[in-house]
mmCIF file of C-alpha atoms in Angstrom:
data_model
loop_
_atom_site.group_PDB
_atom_site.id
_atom_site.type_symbol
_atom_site.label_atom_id
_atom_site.label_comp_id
_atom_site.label_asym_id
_atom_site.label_seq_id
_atom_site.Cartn_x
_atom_site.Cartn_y
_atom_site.Cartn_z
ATOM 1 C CA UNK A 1 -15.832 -1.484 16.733
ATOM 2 C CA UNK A 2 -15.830 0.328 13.804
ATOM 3 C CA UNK A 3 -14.555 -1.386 10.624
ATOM 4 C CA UNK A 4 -13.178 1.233 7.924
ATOM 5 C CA UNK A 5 -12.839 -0.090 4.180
ATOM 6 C CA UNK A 6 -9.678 -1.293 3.230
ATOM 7 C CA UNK A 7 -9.363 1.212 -0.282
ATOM 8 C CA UNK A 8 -11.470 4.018 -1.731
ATOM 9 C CA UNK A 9 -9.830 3.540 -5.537
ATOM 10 C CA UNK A 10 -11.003 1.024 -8.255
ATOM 11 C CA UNK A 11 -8.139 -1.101 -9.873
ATOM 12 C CA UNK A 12 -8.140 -0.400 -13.761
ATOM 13 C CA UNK A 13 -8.295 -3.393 -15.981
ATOM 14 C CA UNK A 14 -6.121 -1.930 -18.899
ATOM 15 C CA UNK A 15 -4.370 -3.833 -22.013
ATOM 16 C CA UNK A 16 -1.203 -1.678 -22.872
ATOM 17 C CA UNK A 17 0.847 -2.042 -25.420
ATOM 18 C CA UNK A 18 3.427 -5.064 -25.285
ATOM 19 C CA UNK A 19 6.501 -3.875 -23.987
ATOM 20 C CA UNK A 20 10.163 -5.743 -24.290
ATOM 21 C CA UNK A 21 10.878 -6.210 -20.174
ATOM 22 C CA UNK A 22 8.461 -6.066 -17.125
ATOM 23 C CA UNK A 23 9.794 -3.143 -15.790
ATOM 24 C CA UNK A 24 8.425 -0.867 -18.378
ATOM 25 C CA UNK A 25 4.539 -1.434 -17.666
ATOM 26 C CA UNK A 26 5.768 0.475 -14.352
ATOM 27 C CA UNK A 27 3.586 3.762 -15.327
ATOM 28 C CA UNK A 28 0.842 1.852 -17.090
ATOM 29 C CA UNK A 29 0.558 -0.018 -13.600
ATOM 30 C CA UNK A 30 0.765 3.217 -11.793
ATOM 31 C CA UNK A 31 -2.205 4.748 -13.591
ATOM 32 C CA UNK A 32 -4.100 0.896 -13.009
ATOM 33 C CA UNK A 33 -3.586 0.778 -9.264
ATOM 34 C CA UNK A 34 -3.974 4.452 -8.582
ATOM 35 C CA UNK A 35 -0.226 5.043 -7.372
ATOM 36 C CA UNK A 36 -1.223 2.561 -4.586
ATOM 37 C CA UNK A 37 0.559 -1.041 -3.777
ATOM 38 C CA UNK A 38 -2.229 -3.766 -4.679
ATOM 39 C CA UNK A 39 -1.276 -5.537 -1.198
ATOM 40 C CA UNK A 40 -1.195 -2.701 1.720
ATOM 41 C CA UNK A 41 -2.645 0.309 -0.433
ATOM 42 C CA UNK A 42 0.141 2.301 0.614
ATOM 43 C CA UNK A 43 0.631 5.423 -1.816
ATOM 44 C CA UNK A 44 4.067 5.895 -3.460
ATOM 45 C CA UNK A 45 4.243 9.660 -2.398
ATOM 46 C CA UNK A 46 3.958 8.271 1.118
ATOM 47 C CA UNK A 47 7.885 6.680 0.524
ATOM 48 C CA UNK A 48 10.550 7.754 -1.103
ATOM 49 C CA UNK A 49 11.399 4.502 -2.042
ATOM 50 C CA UNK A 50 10.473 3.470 -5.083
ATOM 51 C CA UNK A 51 8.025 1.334 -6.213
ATOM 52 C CA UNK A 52 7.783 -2.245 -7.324
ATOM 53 C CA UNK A 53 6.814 -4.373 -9.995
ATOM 54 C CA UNK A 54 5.550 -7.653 -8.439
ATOM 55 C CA UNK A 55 5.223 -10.570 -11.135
ATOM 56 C CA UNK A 56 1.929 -12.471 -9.016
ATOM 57 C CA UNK A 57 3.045 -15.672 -10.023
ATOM 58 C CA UNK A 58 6.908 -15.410 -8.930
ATOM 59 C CA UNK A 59 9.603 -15.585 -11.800
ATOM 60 C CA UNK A 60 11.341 -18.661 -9.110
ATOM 61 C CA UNK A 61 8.216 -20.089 -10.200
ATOM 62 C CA UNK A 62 7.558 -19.693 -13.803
ATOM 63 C CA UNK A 63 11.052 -19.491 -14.752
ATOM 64 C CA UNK A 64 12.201 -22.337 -17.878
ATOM 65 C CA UNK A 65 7.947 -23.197 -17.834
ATOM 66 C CA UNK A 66 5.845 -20.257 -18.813
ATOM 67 C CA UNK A 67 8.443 -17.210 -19.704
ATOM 68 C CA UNK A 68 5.816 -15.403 -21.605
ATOM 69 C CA UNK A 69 4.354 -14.705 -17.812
ATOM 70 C CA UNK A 70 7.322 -12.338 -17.378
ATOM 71 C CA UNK A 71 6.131 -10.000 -19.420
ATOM 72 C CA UNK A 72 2.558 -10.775 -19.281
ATOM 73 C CA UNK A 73 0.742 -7.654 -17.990
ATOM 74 C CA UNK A 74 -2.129 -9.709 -16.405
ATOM 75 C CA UNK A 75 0.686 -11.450 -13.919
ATOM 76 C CA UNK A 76 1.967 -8.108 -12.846
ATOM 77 C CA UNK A 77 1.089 -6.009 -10.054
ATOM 78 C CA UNK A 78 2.122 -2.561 -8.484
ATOM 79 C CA UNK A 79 3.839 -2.939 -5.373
ATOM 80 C CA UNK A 80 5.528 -1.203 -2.239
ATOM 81 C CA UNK A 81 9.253 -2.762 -1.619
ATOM 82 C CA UNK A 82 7.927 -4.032 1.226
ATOM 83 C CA UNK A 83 4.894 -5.932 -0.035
ATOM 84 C CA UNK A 84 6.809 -7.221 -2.812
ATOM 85 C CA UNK A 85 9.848 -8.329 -0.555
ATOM 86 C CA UNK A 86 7.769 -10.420 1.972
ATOM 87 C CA UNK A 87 5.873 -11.869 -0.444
ATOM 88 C CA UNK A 88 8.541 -13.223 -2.970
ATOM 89 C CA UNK A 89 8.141 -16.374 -4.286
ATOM 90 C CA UNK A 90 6.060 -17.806 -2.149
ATOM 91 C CA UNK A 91 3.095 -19.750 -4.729
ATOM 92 C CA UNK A 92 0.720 -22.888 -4.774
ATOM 93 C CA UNK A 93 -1.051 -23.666 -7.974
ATOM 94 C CA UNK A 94 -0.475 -25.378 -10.931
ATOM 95 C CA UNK A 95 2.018 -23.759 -13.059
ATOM 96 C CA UNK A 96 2.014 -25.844 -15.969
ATOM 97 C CA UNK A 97 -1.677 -25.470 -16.385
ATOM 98 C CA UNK A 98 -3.148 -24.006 -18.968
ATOM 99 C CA UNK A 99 -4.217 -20.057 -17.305
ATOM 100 C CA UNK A 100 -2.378 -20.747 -14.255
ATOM 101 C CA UNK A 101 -2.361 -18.757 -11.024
ATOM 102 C CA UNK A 102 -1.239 -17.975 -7.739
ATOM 103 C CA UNK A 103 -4.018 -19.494 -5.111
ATOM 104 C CA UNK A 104 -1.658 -18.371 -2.306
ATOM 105 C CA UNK A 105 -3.462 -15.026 -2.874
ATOM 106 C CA UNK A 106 -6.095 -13.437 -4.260
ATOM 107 C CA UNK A 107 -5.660 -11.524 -7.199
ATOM 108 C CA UNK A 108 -5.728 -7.660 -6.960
ATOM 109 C CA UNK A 109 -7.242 -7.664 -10.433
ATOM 110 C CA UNK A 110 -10.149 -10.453 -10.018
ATOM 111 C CA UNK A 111 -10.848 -10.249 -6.394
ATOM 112 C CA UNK A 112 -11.820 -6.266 -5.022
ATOM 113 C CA UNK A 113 -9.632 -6.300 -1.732
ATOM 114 C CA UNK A 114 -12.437 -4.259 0.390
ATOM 115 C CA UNK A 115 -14.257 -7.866 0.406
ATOM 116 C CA UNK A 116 -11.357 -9.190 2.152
ATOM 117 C CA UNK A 117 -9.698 -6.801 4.176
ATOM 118 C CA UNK A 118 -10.585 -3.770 6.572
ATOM 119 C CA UNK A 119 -9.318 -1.318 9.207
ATOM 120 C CA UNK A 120 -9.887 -2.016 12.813
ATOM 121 C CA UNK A 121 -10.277 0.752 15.358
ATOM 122 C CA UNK A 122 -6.291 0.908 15.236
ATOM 123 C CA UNK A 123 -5.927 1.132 11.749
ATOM 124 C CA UNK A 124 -4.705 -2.241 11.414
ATOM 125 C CA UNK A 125 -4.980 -4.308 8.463
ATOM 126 C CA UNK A 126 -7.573 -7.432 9.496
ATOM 127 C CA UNK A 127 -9.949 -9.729 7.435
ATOM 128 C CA UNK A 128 -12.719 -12.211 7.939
ATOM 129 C CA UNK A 129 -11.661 -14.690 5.281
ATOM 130 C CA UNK A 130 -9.122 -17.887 5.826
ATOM 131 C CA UNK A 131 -7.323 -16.869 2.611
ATOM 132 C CA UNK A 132 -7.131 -13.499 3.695
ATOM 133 C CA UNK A 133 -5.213 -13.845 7.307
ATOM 134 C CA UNK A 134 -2.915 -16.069 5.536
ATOM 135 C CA UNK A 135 -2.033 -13.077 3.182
ATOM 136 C CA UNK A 136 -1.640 -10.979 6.006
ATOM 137 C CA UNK A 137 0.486 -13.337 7.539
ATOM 138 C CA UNK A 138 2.452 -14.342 4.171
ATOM 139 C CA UNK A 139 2.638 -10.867 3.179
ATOM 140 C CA UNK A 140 3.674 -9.049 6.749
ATOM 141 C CA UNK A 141 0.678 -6.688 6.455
ATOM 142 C CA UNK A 142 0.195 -7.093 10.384
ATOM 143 C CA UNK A 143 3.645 -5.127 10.941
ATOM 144 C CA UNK A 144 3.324 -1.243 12.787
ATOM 145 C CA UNK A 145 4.454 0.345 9.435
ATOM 146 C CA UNK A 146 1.355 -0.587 7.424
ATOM 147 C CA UNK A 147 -0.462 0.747 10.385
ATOM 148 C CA UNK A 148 1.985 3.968 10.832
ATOM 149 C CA UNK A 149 1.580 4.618 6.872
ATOM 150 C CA UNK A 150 -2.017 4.669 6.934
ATOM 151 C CA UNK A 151 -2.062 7.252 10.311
ATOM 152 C CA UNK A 152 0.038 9.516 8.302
ATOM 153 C CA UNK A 153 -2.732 9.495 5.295
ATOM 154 C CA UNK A 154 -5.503 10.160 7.634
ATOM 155 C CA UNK A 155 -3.750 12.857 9.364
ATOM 156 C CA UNK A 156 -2.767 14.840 6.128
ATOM 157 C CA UNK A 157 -6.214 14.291 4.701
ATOM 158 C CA UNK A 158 -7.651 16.024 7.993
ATOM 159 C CA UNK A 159 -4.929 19.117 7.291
ATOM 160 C CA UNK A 160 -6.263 19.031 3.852
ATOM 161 C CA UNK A 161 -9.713 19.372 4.721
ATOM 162 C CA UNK A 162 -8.774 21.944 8.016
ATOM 163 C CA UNK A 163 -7.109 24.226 5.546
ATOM 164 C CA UNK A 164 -10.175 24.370 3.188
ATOM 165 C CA UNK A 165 -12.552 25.136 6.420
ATOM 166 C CA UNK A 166 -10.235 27.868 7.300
ATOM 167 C CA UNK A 167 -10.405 29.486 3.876
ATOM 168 C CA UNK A 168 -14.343 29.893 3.880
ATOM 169 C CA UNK A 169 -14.110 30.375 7.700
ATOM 170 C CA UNK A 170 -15.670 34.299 8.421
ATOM 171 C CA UNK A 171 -16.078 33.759 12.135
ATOM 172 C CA UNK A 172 -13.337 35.185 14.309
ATOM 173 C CA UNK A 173 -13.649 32.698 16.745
ATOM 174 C CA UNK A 174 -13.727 29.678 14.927
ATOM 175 C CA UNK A 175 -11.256 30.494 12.558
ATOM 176 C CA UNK A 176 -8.696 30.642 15.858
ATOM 177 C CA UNK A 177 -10.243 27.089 16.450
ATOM 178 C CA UNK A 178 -9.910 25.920 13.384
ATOM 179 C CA UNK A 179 -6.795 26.926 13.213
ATOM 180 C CA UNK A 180 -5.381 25.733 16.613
ATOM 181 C CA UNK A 181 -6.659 22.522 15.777
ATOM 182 C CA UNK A 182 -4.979 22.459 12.529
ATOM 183 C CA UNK A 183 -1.380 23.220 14.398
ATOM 184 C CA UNK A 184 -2.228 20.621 16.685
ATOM 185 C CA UNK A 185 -3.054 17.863 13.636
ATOM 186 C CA UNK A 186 -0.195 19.192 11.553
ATOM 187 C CA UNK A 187 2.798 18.210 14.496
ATOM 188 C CA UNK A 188 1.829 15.013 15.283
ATOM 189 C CA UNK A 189 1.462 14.399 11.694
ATOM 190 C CA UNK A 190 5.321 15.148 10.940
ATOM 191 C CA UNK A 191 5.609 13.493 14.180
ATOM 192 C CA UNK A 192 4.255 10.468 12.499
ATOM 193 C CA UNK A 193 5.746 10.805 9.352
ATOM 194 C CA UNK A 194 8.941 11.256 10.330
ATOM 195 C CA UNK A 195 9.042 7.920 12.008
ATOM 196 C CA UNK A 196 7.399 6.481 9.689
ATOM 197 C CA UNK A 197 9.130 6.762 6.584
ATOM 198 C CA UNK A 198 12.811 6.113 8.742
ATOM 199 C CA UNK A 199 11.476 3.264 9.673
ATOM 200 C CA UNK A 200 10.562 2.627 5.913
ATOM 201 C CA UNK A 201 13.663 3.207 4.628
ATOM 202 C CA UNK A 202 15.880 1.964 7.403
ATOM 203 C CA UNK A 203 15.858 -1.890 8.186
ATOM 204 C CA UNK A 204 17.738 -1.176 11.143
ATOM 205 C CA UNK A 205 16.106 1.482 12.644
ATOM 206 C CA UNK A 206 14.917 2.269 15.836
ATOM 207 C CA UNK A 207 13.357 5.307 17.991
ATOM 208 C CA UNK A 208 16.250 5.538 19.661
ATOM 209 C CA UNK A 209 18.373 6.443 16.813
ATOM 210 C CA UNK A 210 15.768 8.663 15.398
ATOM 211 C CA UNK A 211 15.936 11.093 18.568
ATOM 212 C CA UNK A 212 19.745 10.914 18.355
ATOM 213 C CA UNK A 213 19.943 12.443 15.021
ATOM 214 C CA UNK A 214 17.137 14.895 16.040
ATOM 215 C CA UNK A 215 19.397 16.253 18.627
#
């Protein structure tokens, strides 16, 4: 079995400005995390719904004790809505400590993630580590979608890289080839993607519904 890493990108460890609400580090996290959610590496273009910004140690948790952590740009993360919604407030630590953190997971920022998690054969999201199946667990990163999302961005990169062999492609024959197999790539990824992002979007969807309004 092949393990595949879990990210290609480097988080950024950036100080920004201070800013008056959380929300407004959203591009300055953007640019950190590559436009990718700290917890399943999805890519915002992937969705059209919009981003998150996770506070790691949750505001149920800091709230009337340390509210300087809600705007503290070292306690927020970039997130996908679903990342951020299964994880909530879930926490174990010490909050009244004096640099306190969440120990229910590993910080995106201290910890790199491709020491915890990989891609089985299946794409799945697996790890090794105790802490890390309990994130996967905590956070819902076993579901299909996180699996579905990263088919999608393997399929389009393999379009991407098809169309660039075409264009220095001179032989007749493998050009047709080439381009057959492109067609071929290029339907099952709307296929894919299709699926994917209604199931994304839509908490109540199903295949059956899908093929209903495809009719």
């Amino acid at each position: 079995m092949k393990n595949r890493k879990f990210k290609e990108h480097d988080i950024i460890i950036s100080s920004p400005p201070h800013r008056t609400t959380h929300s407004a580090y959203s591009d300055d996290l953007e640019r950190d995390f590559s436009c990718r959610c700290a917890y399943c590496n999805l890519h915002k273009n992937s969705v059209t719904t919009p981003f998150e910004v996770d506070h790691f140690i949750p505001r149920a948790v800091f709230k009337g004790i340390r509210d300087d952590l809600n705007n503290d740009y070292r306690n927020l993360v970039y997130a996908c809505k679903k990342c951020n919604g299964a994880k909530s407030s879930k926490f174990s630590g010490d909050i009244k400590s004096e640099n306190p953190t969440n120990n229910s997971f590993y910080d995106p920022r201290q910890v790199d993630y491709n020491t915890i998690f990989y891609r089985n054969d299946y794409g799945a999201i697996v790890s090794n580590d105790a802490k890390g199946r309990s994130m996967i667990r905590d956070i819902k990163l076993y579901r299909p979608i996180h699996t579905m999302g990263w088919l999608c961005e393997k399929l389009a990169s393999m379009v991407d890289k098809l169309d660039v062999a075409i264009s220095y492609e001179t032989n007749c024959e493998r050009l047709v080839v080439l381009q057959q197999a492109r067609d071929k790539i290029c339907y099952k990824y709307f296929q894919y993607e299709r699926v994917f992002k209604a199931s994304y979007n839509e908490p109540d969807f199903s295949v059956e519904g899908l093929e209903a309004l495809g009719k």
